[in-house]
Short mmCIF file of C-alpha atoms in Angstrom, two decimals:
data_model
loop_
_atom_site.label_atom_id
_atom_site.label_comp_id
_atom_site.label_asym_id
_atom_site.label_seq_id
_atom_site.Cartn_x
_atom_site.Cartn_y
_atom_site.Cartn_z
CA MET L 1 139.43 71.12 85.79
CA SER L 2 143.11 71.02 84.87
CA ASN L 3 145.58 73.83 85.44
CA PRO L 4 145.52 75.92 82.21
CA ILE L 5 149.02 77.32 82.80
CA LYS L 6 150.37 73.81 83.30
CA ASN L 7 148.59 72.61 80.16
CA LEU L 8 150.00 75.49 78.11
CA ALA L 9 153.48 74.82 79.48
CA GLY L 10 153.13 71.15 78.52
CA GLN L 11 152.03 72.04 74.99
CA THR L 12 154.92 74.51 74.73
CA VAL L 13 157.37 71.73 75.66
CA VAL L 14 155.88 69.36 73.07
CA TYR L 15 155.93 72.01 70.36
CA GLY L 16 159.46 72.73 71.47
CA LEU L 17 160.42 69.34 70.06
CA GLY L 18 159.55 70.77 66.66
CA THR L 19 160.96 74.24 67.23
CA ILE L 20 163.56 74.43 70.01
CA LEU L 21 165.42 71.21 69.16
CA PRO L 22 165.53 72.00 65.43
CA ARG L 23 166.68 75.55 66.15
CA PHE L 24 169.44 74.17 68.33
CA LEU L 25 170.51 71.93 65.46
CA ASN L 26 170.68 75.03 63.27
CA TYR L 27 172.55 76.69 66.12
CA PHE L 28 175.25 74.06 65.73
CA LEU L 29 175.63 75.09 62.09
CA VAL L 30 176.79 78.55 63.15
CA PRO L 31 180.25 77.45 64.39
CA ILE L 32 180.65 75.33 61.25
CA LEU L 33 179.68 78.07 58.82
CA THR L 34 181.49 80.93 60.58
CA ARG L 35 184.70 78.90 60.55
CA ALA L 36 184.30 77.64 57.00
CA PHE L 37 183.45 81.01 55.45
CA LEU L 38 184.66 84.58 55.86
CA PRO L 39 182.19 87.25 57.08
CA ALA L 40 181.58 88.46 53.53
CA GLU L 41 180.52 84.98 52.38
CA TYR L 42 178.47 84.35 55.51
CA GLY L 43 176.81 87.68 54.82
CA ILE L 44 175.20 86.09 51.74
CA ASN L 45 173.59 83.49 54.00
CA SER L 46 172.44 86.14 56.49
CA GLU L 47 170.98 88.44 53.84
CA LEU L 48 169.18 85.83 51.75
CA TYR L 49 167.62 84.15 54.79
CA SER L 50 166.43 87.57 55.93
CA ILE L 51 164.85 88.06 52.51
CA ILE L 52 163.28 84.59 52.76
CA SER L 53 161.70 85.55 56.09
CA PHE L 54 160.39 88.77 54.57
CA LEU L 55 158.92 87.10 51.49
CA ASN L 56 157.37 84.33 53.57
CA VAL L 57 154.94 86.97 54.84
CA ILE L 58 153.93 87.87 51.29
CA PHE L 59 153.59 84.25 50.20
CA THR L 60 151.43 83.27 53.23
CA TYR L 61 149.67 86.67 53.70
CA GLY L 62 148.43 85.88 57.23
CA MET L 63 146.46 82.83 56.09
CA GLU L 64 147.76 80.71 58.98
CA THR L 65 146.19 82.91 61.69
CA THR L 66 143.13 83.38 59.47
CA PHE L 67 142.75 79.62 59.26
CA PHE L 68 142.76 79.37 63.08
CA ASN L 69 140.15 82.10 63.38
CA PHE L 70 137.67 80.61 60.89
CA ASN L 71 138.41 77.03 61.92
CA SER L 72 137.41 77.86 65.51
CA LYS L 73 134.14 79.54 64.45
CA LEU L 74 132.75 77.51 61.53
CA GLU L 75 131.33 74.02 61.60
CA ASN L 76 132.56 73.08 58.13
CA LYS L 77 136.25 72.84 59.01
CA ALA L 78 137.06 70.92 55.83
CA ASP L 79 135.86 73.87 53.76
CA VAL L 80 138.04 76.27 55.73
CA TYR L 81 141.09 74.05 55.21
CA ASN L 82 140.38 73.58 51.51
CA THR L 83 139.88 77.31 50.89
CA ALA L 84 143.04 78.34 52.75
CA LEU L 85 145.24 75.71 51.10
CA LEU L 86 143.91 76.25 47.58
CA SER L 87 144.43 79.99 47.95
CA LEU L 88 148.07 79.53 48.98
CA LEU L 89 148.75 76.95 46.26
CA SER L 90 147.52 79.36 43.59
CA THR L 91 149.34 82.47 44.78
CA SER L 92 152.59 80.61 45.53
CA LEU L 93 152.72 79.42 41.93
CA VAL L 94 152.23 82.94 40.56
CA PHE L 95 154.70 84.61 42.94
CA SER L 96 157.34 81.93 42.30
CA LEU L 97 157.19 82.24 38.52
CA ILE L 98 157.63 86.02 38.70
CA LEU L 99 160.68 85.82 41.00
CA ILE L 100 162.32 83.00 39.04
CA VAL L 101 162.05 85.02 35.81
CA LEU L 102 163.73 87.95 37.63
CA SER L 103 166.37 85.82 39.41
CA SER L 104 169.36 87.02 37.34
CA THR L 105 168.42 90.67 37.84
CA ILE L 106 167.97 90.16 41.59
CA ALA L 107 171.32 88.37 41.92
CA ALA L 108 173.15 91.15 40.07
CA GLY L 109 171.55 93.79 42.28
CA LEU L 110 172.63 92.05 45.49
CA SER L 111 176.25 91.29 44.49
CA THR L 112 179.15 93.33 45.92
CA PRO L 113 182.89 93.47 45.07
CA ASN L 114 183.65 90.75 47.65
CA ALA L 115 180.51 88.59 47.31
CA THR L 116 178.75 87.17 44.25
CA TYR L 117 175.08 86.21 44.52
CA SER L 118 174.28 83.49 41.98
CA SER L 119 170.90 83.45 40.22
CA GLN L 120 170.84 79.77 41.18
CA PHE L 121 170.81 80.82 44.84
CA ILE L 122 167.82 83.05 44.15
CA ILE L 123 165.86 80.24 42.46
CA TRP L 124 166.56 77.85 45.36
CA CYS L 125 165.42 80.51 47.83
CA VAL L 126 162.20 81.14 45.90
CA LEU L 127 161.39 77.42 45.95
CA ILE L 128 162.11 77.31 49.69
CA ILE L 129 159.67 80.17 50.26
CA ALA L 130 156.96 78.58 48.08
CA SER L 131 157.24 75.20 49.81
CA ASP L 132 157.16 76.88 53.25
CA ALA L 133 153.95 78.67 52.29
CA ILE L 134 152.27 75.53 50.97
CA MET L 135 153.19 73.57 54.11
CA SER L 136 151.94 76.27 56.49
CA ILE L 137 148.24 75.28 56.30
CA PRO L 138 148.74 71.50 56.76
CA PHE L 139 150.94 72.33 59.75
CA ALA L 140 148.30 74.74 61.08
CA LYS L 141 145.70 71.99 60.74
CA LEU L 142 147.85 69.67 62.86
CA ARG L 143 148.09 72.37 65.55
CA SER L 144 144.33 73.00 65.50
CA GLU L 145 143.77 69.26 66.02
CA ASN L 146 146.30 69.27 68.91
CA LYS L 147 148.51 66.79 67.04
CA ALA L 148 151.58 68.31 68.60
CA LEU L 149 153.70 65.16 68.36
CA LYS L 150 153.12 64.71 64.62
CA PHE L 151 153.71 68.41 64.06
CA SER L 152 156.95 68.27 66.03
CA PHE L 153 158.13 65.10 64.29
CA LEU L 154 157.70 66.63 60.83
CA LYS L 155 159.37 69.89 61.86
CA LEU L 156 162.23 67.96 63.43
CA PHE L 157 162.56 65.75 60.35
CA ASN L 158 162.83 68.84 58.15
CA VAL L 159 165.60 70.39 60.19
CA VAL L 160 167.51 67.13 60.74
CA VAL L 161 167.67 66.58 56.98
CA ASN L 162 168.64 70.22 56.43
CA PHE L 163 171.29 70.02 59.14
CA GLY L 164 172.66 66.69 57.95
CA LEU L 165 172.98 67.76 54.33
CA THR L 166 174.60 71.09 55.26
CA VAL L 167 177.15 69.32 57.46
CA PHE L 168 177.80 66.83 54.67
CA PHE L 169 178.40 69.53 52.06
CA ILE L 170 180.44 71.89 54.27
CA SER L 171 182.21 69.71 56.85
CA PHE L 172 182.98 66.80 54.55
CA CYS L 173 182.84 67.79 50.88
CA LYS L 174 184.30 71.28 51.32
CA VAL L 175 187.03 70.07 53.68
CA ALA L 176 187.93 67.31 51.23
CA TYR L 177 188.06 69.85 48.40
CA ASP L 178 190.15 72.35 50.42
CA THR L 179 192.68 69.67 51.36
CA GLN L 180 192.74 68.30 47.79
CA ASP L 181 192.62 64.72 49.04
CA GLY L 182 191.38 63.45 45.67
CA SER L 183 188.37 61.67 47.17
CA VAL L 184 184.86 61.38 45.77
CA LEU L 185 183.74 63.92 48.40
CA ALA L 186 186.15 66.51 46.99
CA GLU L 187 184.73 66.00 43.52
CA MET L 188 181.19 66.54 44.85
CA TYR L 189 182.03 70.06 46.06
CA ASN L 190 181.71 73.05 43.75
CA PRO L 191 183.47 76.17 45.14
CA GLU L 192 181.27 78.39 42.97
CA ILE L 193 178.30 77.26 45.05
CA GLY L 194 180.07 77.57 48.41
CA ILE L 195 177.67 79.04 50.99
CA GLY L 196 174.87 78.22 48.54
CA TYR L 197 174.92 74.62 49.73
CA CYS L 198 172.96 75.87 52.77
CA PHE L 199 170.07 76.83 50.48
CA LEU L 200 170.30 73.59 48.50
CA ALA L 201 170.15 71.54 51.73
CA ASN L 202 167.13 73.54 52.92
CA LEU L 203 165.31 73.03 49.62
CA ILE L 204 165.88 69.27 49.64
CA ALA L 205 164.61 69.07 53.24
CA ASN L 206 161.48 71.04 52.31
CA LEU L 207 160.74 68.82 49.32
CA LEU L 208 161.02 65.67 51.46
CA THR L 209 158.74 67.22 54.10
CA LEU L 210 156.23 68.11 51.39
CA LEU L 211 156.30 64.46 50.39
CA LEU L 212 155.39 63.43 53.95
CA LEU L 213 152.54 65.95 53.90
CA SER L 214 151.40 64.93 50.42
CA LYS L 215 148.28 63.14 51.70
CA GLN L 216 147.02 66.34 53.37
CA ILE L 217 148.00 68.52 50.41
CA LEU L 218 146.55 66.25 47.71
CA SER L 219 143.26 66.09 49.60
CA VAL L 220 142.51 69.63 48.42
CA ARG L 221 139.33 69.96 46.34
CA PHE L 222 139.46 72.28 43.33
CA ASN L 223 136.07 73.86 44.03
CA LEU L 224 136.90 77.12 45.74
CA ASN L 225 134.35 78.60 48.14
CA THR L 226 134.64 82.18 46.89
CA THR L 227 132.27 83.55 49.53
CA LEU L 228 134.37 82.10 52.33
CA LEU L 229 137.58 83.21 50.61
CA LYS L 230 136.34 86.82 50.49
CA GLU L 231 135.59 86.69 54.23
CA MET L 232 139.01 85.18 54.96
CA LEU L 233 140.79 87.80 52.86
CA LYS L 234 138.83 90.55 54.61
CA TYR L 235 140.06 89.22 57.95
CA THR L 236 143.62 88.64 56.81
CA TRP L 237 144.51 91.87 55.00
CA PRO L 238 145.48 93.73 58.20
CA LEU L 239 147.59 90.68 59.13
CA ILE L 240 149.50 91.07 55.86
CA ILE L 241 150.42 94.63 56.81
CA LEU L 242 151.16 93.44 60.34
CA GLY L 243 153.38 90.67 59.03
CA LEU L 244 155.27 92.90 56.61
CA ALA L 245 155.79 95.53 59.27
CA GLY L 246 156.91 92.77 61.65
CA MET L 247 159.47 91.53 59.15
CA ILE L 248 160.72 95.08 58.67
CA ASN L 249 161.37 95.14 62.41
CA GLU L 250 162.93 91.69 62.43
CA THR L 251 164.92 91.41 59.21
CA LEU L 252 165.10 94.71 57.32
CA ASP L 253 168.31 95.73 59.10
CA ARG L 254 170.19 92.74 57.65
CA ILE L 255 168.72 93.44 54.21
CA ILE L 256 169.46 97.18 53.95
CA LEU L 257 172.64 97.30 56.06
CA LYS L 258 174.96 97.18 53.07
CA GLN L 259 172.70 99.52 51.10
CA LEU L 260 173.09 102.22 53.76
CA MET L 261 176.83 101.84 54.39
CA PRO L 262 178.97 103.76 51.87
CA ASP L 263 181.81 101.18 51.82
CA LYS L 264 180.24 98.09 50.20
CA VAL L 265 183.17 95.80 51.01
CA ALA L 266 183.02 96.72 54.70
CA ALA L 267 179.23 96.50 54.55
CA GLN L 268 179.31 92.93 53.26
CA ASP L 269 181.61 91.97 56.17
CA ALA L 270 179.41 93.85 58.65
CA GLN L 271 176.39 91.98 57.36
CA GLY L 272 178.08 88.65 58.08
CA ILE L 273 179.29 89.69 61.54
CA TYR L 274 175.90 91.08 62.55
CA GLY L 275 174.11 88.01 61.21
CA ALA L 276 176.37 85.67 63.20
CA CYS L 277 175.97 87.62 66.46
CA TYR L 278 172.22 87.79 65.87
CA LYS L 279 172.25 83.98 66.09
CA ILE L 280 173.51 84.17 69.68
CA ALA L 281 170.58 86.42 70.61
CA ILE L 282 168.11 83.98 69.09
CA LEU L 283 167.72 81.84 72.24
CA ILE L 284 164.78 83.90 73.46
CA THR L 285 163.27 83.89 69.97
CA ILE L 286 163.38 80.08 69.94
CA PHE L 287 161.35 79.95 73.15
CA ILE L 288 158.92 82.57 71.83
CA GLN L 289 158.32 80.53 68.69
CA ALA L 290 157.65 77.34 70.64
CA PHE L 291 155.34 79.29 72.94
CA ARG L 292 153.54 80.85 69.96
CA PHE L 293 152.72 77.50 68.39
CA ALA L 294 151.13 76.34 71.65
CA ALA L 295 149.61 79.68 72.71
CA GLU L 296 147.69 80.68 69.57
CA PRO L 297 145.21 77.77 69.66
CA PHE L 298 145.27 77.96 73.50
CA PHE L 299 144.26 81.64 73.56
CA PHE L 300 141.49 81.15 71.01
CA GLY L 301 140.25 78.07 72.87
CA LYS L 302 140.11 79.93 76.22
CA ALA L 303 138.32 82.98 74.81
CA LYS L 304 134.81 81.82 75.80
CA GLU L 305 135.72 80.89 79.39
CA LYS L 306 134.75 83.21 82.22
CA ASP L 307 138.21 83.54 83.76
CA SER L 308 140.07 83.78 80.44
CA LYS L 309 141.48 87.25 81.11
CA ASN L 310 142.94 86.16 84.45
CA THR L 311 144.58 83.24 82.66
CA TYR L 312 146.09 85.58 80.06
CA ALA L 313 147.51 87.76 82.86
CA TYR L 314 149.14 84.76 84.55
CA VAL L 315 150.57 83.58 81.23
CA MET L 316 152.11 87.01 80.63
CA LYS L 317 153.82 87.13 84.01
CA TYR L 318 155.42 83.71 83.91
CA PHE L 319 156.29 84.08 80.25
CA LEU L 320 158.20 87.30 81.01
CA ILE L 321 159.95 85.74 84.00
CA PHE L 322 161.26 82.92 81.84
CA CYS L 323 162.36 85.33 79.10
CA LEU L 324 164.25 87.44 81.66
CA PHE L 325 165.94 84.30 82.92
CA LEU L 326 167.01 83.45 79.35
CA PHE L 327 168.35 87.00 78.93
CA LEU L 328 170.55 86.69 82.01
CA ALA L 329 171.60 83.11 81.25
CA THR L 330 172.80 84.18 77.81
CA VAL L 331 174.34 87.59 78.41
CA LEU L 332 176.13 86.55 81.61
CA ASN L 333 177.71 83.56 79.89
CA LEU L 334 178.92 85.31 76.74
CA ASP L 335 182.53 84.62 77.74
CA TRP L 336 182.08 81.02 76.65
CA ILE L 337 178.98 81.24 74.44
CA LYS L 338 180.97 83.44 72.05
CA TYR L 339 182.86 80.35 70.91
CA ILE L 340 179.71 79.36 69.01
CA ILE L 341 180.86 81.76 66.29
CA GLY L 342 184.29 82.09 64.73
CA GLU L 343 186.77 84.55 66.22
CA ALA L 344 186.54 86.73 63.11
CA TYR L 345 182.98 87.60 64.22
CA TRP L 346 183.63 88.49 67.90
CA SER L 347 183.80 92.21 67.20
CA GLY L 348 179.99 92.15 67.00
CA LEU L 349 179.33 90.67 70.45
CA LYS L 350 178.52 94.12 71.84
CA VAL L 351 175.12 94.00 70.15
CA VAL L 352 174.03 90.72 71.78
CA PRO L 353 172.62 92.24 75.06
CA ILE L 354 170.73 94.85 73.04
CA LEU L 355 169.19 92.22 70.76
CA LEU L 356 168.32 89.97 73.72
CA LEU L 357 166.38 92.82 75.39
CA ALA L 358 164.68 93.51 72.08
CA ASN L 359 163.55 89.88 71.88
CA VAL L 360 162.16 90.07 75.43
CA CYS L 361 160.05 93.04 74.32
CA LEU L 362 158.98 91.07 71.25
CA GLY L 363 157.74 88.24 73.46
CA VAL L 364 155.66 90.68 75.49
CA VAL L 365 154.28 92.17 72.26
CA TYR L 366 153.16 88.73 71.14
CA ASN L 367 151.37 88.11 74.46
CA LEU L 368 149.67 91.50 74.28
CA SER L 369 148.56 90.89 70.69
CA ILE L 370 145.86 88.49 71.85
CA TRP L 371 143.47 91.40 72.55
CA TYR L 372 143.09 92.49 68.94
CA LYS L 373 143.10 88.92 67.59
CA LEU L 374 140.29 87.83 69.93
CA SER L 375 138.25 91.00 69.47
CA GLY L 376 138.59 90.83 65.68
CA GLN L 377 140.26 94.27 65.58
CA THR L 378 143.32 93.08 63.70
CA LYS L 379 143.72 96.54 62.16
CA PHE L 380 145.24 97.66 65.47
CA GLY L 381 147.88 94.97 65.08
CA ALA L 382 148.74 96.54 61.75
CA TYR L 383 148.93 100.02 63.31
CA ILE L 384 151.24 98.75 66.05
CA SER L 385 153.56 96.94 63.65
CA ILE L 386 153.63 99.89 61.27
CA THR L 387 154.72 102.10 64.16
CA GLY L 388 157.55 99.69 64.91
CA ALA L 389 158.48 99.58 61.23
CA VAL L 390 158.67 103.38 61.06
CA ILE L 391 160.95 103.43 64.12
CA THR L 392 163.14 100.73 62.56
CA ILE L 393 163.45 102.49 59.22
CA VAL L 394 164.11 105.96 60.68
CA ILE L 395 166.83 104.82 63.10
CA ASN L 396 168.53 102.62 60.50
CA VAL L 397 168.51 105.31 57.81
CA LEU L 398 169.81 107.99 60.20
CA PHE L 399 172.47 106.05 62.08
CA VAL L 400 173.64 102.98 60.10
CA PRO L 401 175.92 105.03 57.79
CA ALA L 402 177.90 106.17 60.86
CA TYR L 403 177.44 103.33 63.38
CA SER L 404 176.96 100.28 61.15
CA TYR L 405 175.18 97.26 62.69
CA VAL L 406 175.22 98.72 66.23
CA ALA L 407 172.53 101.12 65.03
CA CYS L 408 170.59 98.12 63.67
CA ALA L 409 170.53 96.54 67.14
CA TRP L 410 169.35 99.73 68.86
CA ALA L 411 166.69 100.22 66.17
CA THR L 412 165.38 96.71 66.87
CA LEU L 413 165.15 97.38 70.62
CA ALA L 414 163.50 100.78 70.13
CA ALA L 415 160.95 99.34 67.68
CA TYR L 416 159.88 96.43 69.89
CA ALA L 417 159.80 98.58 73.03
CA GLY L 418 157.61 101.13 71.26
CA MET L 419 155.29 98.41 69.98
CA MET L 420 155.05 96.93 73.47
CA VAL L 421 153.98 100.22 75.06
CA LEU L 422 151.50 101.05 72.29
CA SER L 423 149.93 97.57 72.32
CA TYR L 424 149.49 97.70 76.09
CA LEU L 425 147.86 101.15 76.06
CA TRP L 426 145.41 100.29 73.27
CA GLY L 427 144.72 96.88 74.76
CA GLN L 428 143.71 98.39 78.09
CA LYS L 429 141.29 100.67 76.26
CA TYR L 430 139.57 98.13 73.98
CA PHE L 431 140.12 94.75 75.68
CA PRO L 432 141.31 95.42 79.26
CA ILE L 433 143.29 92.67 80.97
CA LYS L 434 144.55 93.23 84.52
CA TYR L 435 148.22 92.47 84.03
CA ASN L 436 150.35 92.72 87.15
CA VAL L 437 152.33 95.64 85.76
CA ARG L 438 154.07 96.29 89.06
CA ALA L 439 155.46 92.75 89.25
CA LEU L 440 156.49 92.83 85.58
CA ALA L 441 158.33 96.12 86.12
CA VAL L 442 160.04 94.92 89.31
CA TYR L 443 161.28 91.69 87.72
CA SER L 444 162.55 93.59 84.69
CA ALA L 445 164.36 96.09 86.92
CA ILE L 446 165.97 93.26 88.94
CA THR L 447 167.21 91.71 85.70
CA ILE L 448 168.75 94.93 84.39
CA LEU L 449 170.32 95.66 87.79
CA LEU L 450 171.98 92.25 87.93
CA TYR L 451 173.32 92.74 84.40
CA LEU L 452 174.74 96.16 85.34
CA VAL L 453 176.40 94.60 88.40
CA SER L 454 178.15 92.13 86.09
CA LEU L 455 179.61 95.02 84.08
CA THR L 456 181.43 96.34 87.18
CA TYR L 457 183.86 93.41 87.09
CA SER L 458 183.85 92.71 83.34
CA GLY L 459 187.49 93.82 83.16
CA LEU L 460 188.75 90.93 85.28
CA GLU L 461 191.52 88.98 83.56
CA SER L 462 190.28 85.58 84.75
CA THR L 463 187.48 84.38 82.50
CA TRP L 464 186.57 81.59 84.93
CA THR L 465 186.19 84.08 87.78
CA LYS L 466 183.78 86.15 85.68
CA ILE L 467 181.79 83.07 84.68
CA ILE L 468 181.45 81.95 88.32
CA LEU L 469 180.42 85.40 89.54
CA ASN L 470 177.94 85.80 86.66
CA ASN L 471 176.27 82.48 87.37
CA LEU L 472 176.00 83.44 91.03
CA LEU L 473 174.01 86.45 89.82
CA ILE L 474 171.75 84.11 87.83
CA GLY L 475 171.27 82.06 91.01
CA ILE L 476 170.31 85.21 92.90
CA PHE L 477 167.71 86.00 90.22
CA VAL L 478 166.18 82.52 90.47
CA TRP L 479 166.13 82.71 94.30
CA MET L 480 164.46 86.13 94.28
CA ILE L 481 161.79 85.01 91.82
CA TYR L 482 161.14 81.91 93.92
CA LYS L 483 160.71 83.93 97.11
CA LEU L 484 158.43 86.47 95.41
CA GLU L 485 156.29 83.99 93.47
CA ILE L 486 156.00 80.85 95.59
CA ASN L 487 152.84 82.01 97.39
CA ASN L 488 151.20 83.03 94.09
CA LEU L 489 151.97 79.65 92.56
CA LYS L 490 150.55 77.82 95.58
CA LYS L 491 147.41 79.98 95.43
CA LEU L 492 147.00 79.30 91.70
CA SER L 493 147.44 75.58 92.26
CA SER L 494 144.92 75.52 95.12
CA ASN L 495 142.35 77.45 93.09
CA VAL L 496 142.58 74.93 90.29
CA SER L 497 142.34 72.02 92.72
CA SER L 498 139.19 73.47 94.31
CA ASN L 499 137.54 73.56 90.87
CA ASN L 500 138.22 69.89 90.14
#
């Protein structure tokens, strides 16, 4: 019997090839874009990608998780795949046509005195969303078949093409146009598109990825199993609410920020600054996404085993430890990490620690969510996410007009922390798992304490001195975790060996 934690870690690393590496490539776009465009222009990118994330939930309506659930329970897996894919193909077509017809109205509604949203941008974004939705089921099928390498290759291909085209348009064509060098590259750049080249590059990458998945997509049979579809929709409707509420927590702040601020010019700039600083806090989110791709099929696959709940408890502990390490590694190295974004955006760095803590809470929420997914009580997931959404909306509406994007960051932390507590309490009632709460609390307290220690010498003039001292604190964290966990890891390893 192999070590389940080790197996999950291995799968997370493999899926990381398709999530972490691509995200890092996108990470490298941040310094390019924040130096090529002013905050107001970058705000267009931040807002529209937030809207894309929000609409992705509507276009996919939880069908990915629903596919995993029915695929693990039914013998006729081909029928499950066909039903899920045909459903998404149909609805994506309808949703896309509606939004494309309304594209000019949407663009006019989003535009501000210092930023024009083209209807062309809206159409490109709609096509990005539709192609993402269509690809979600073929990608889910690859995950269910444990074809992690193929999954990762296709994800990596998508982002490499997206990255390469964006760099080409911005770092070569735009630079040639700005310098008026008279080259072919300068003629290829249209300043009216500007930041819109990011959406065009993304769309081209999606279309090429769809082409590589064409065999799986064209295998769909146009004889819909309506009985199965009704059962799948019955399972998935709470996930739609959960997903929408989740997107409210994750992206609504960047969508409504300029709607809540009275000065629309300042709001457009704030939107760009907040969006750029949000990218710095995304390191933990990248790990969570890679973990999620590996964990969802892992959790469902372990559900029937006798010691499954003990495994889930171990996964939670070591997941949190790694997230806390990422928090410290990021926040204690902000003195040099800040150069990822342009200097015009540095005024927003104060929100990075808040957002990092929020993302740690989000990771815990995801781990806790397994209880209602395995027990089929997905309605509780909806209740939890709705609670977070209410917290997000209330704090943003009350405080954004006065405190701008700082209120957005605190709203995100409050929402995820509230969801975490609520999910734990309900989980212990309906699907009790003996998490080592004491250890989780101690490690979290150590992390916060070390961060507070770093603030005591944050006023030092020497940046290098601060960096050295901060990384010593990270070393102390690693040493303390090692001393506290080494015996547990040896015990876990020996227990697995004895079962071989």
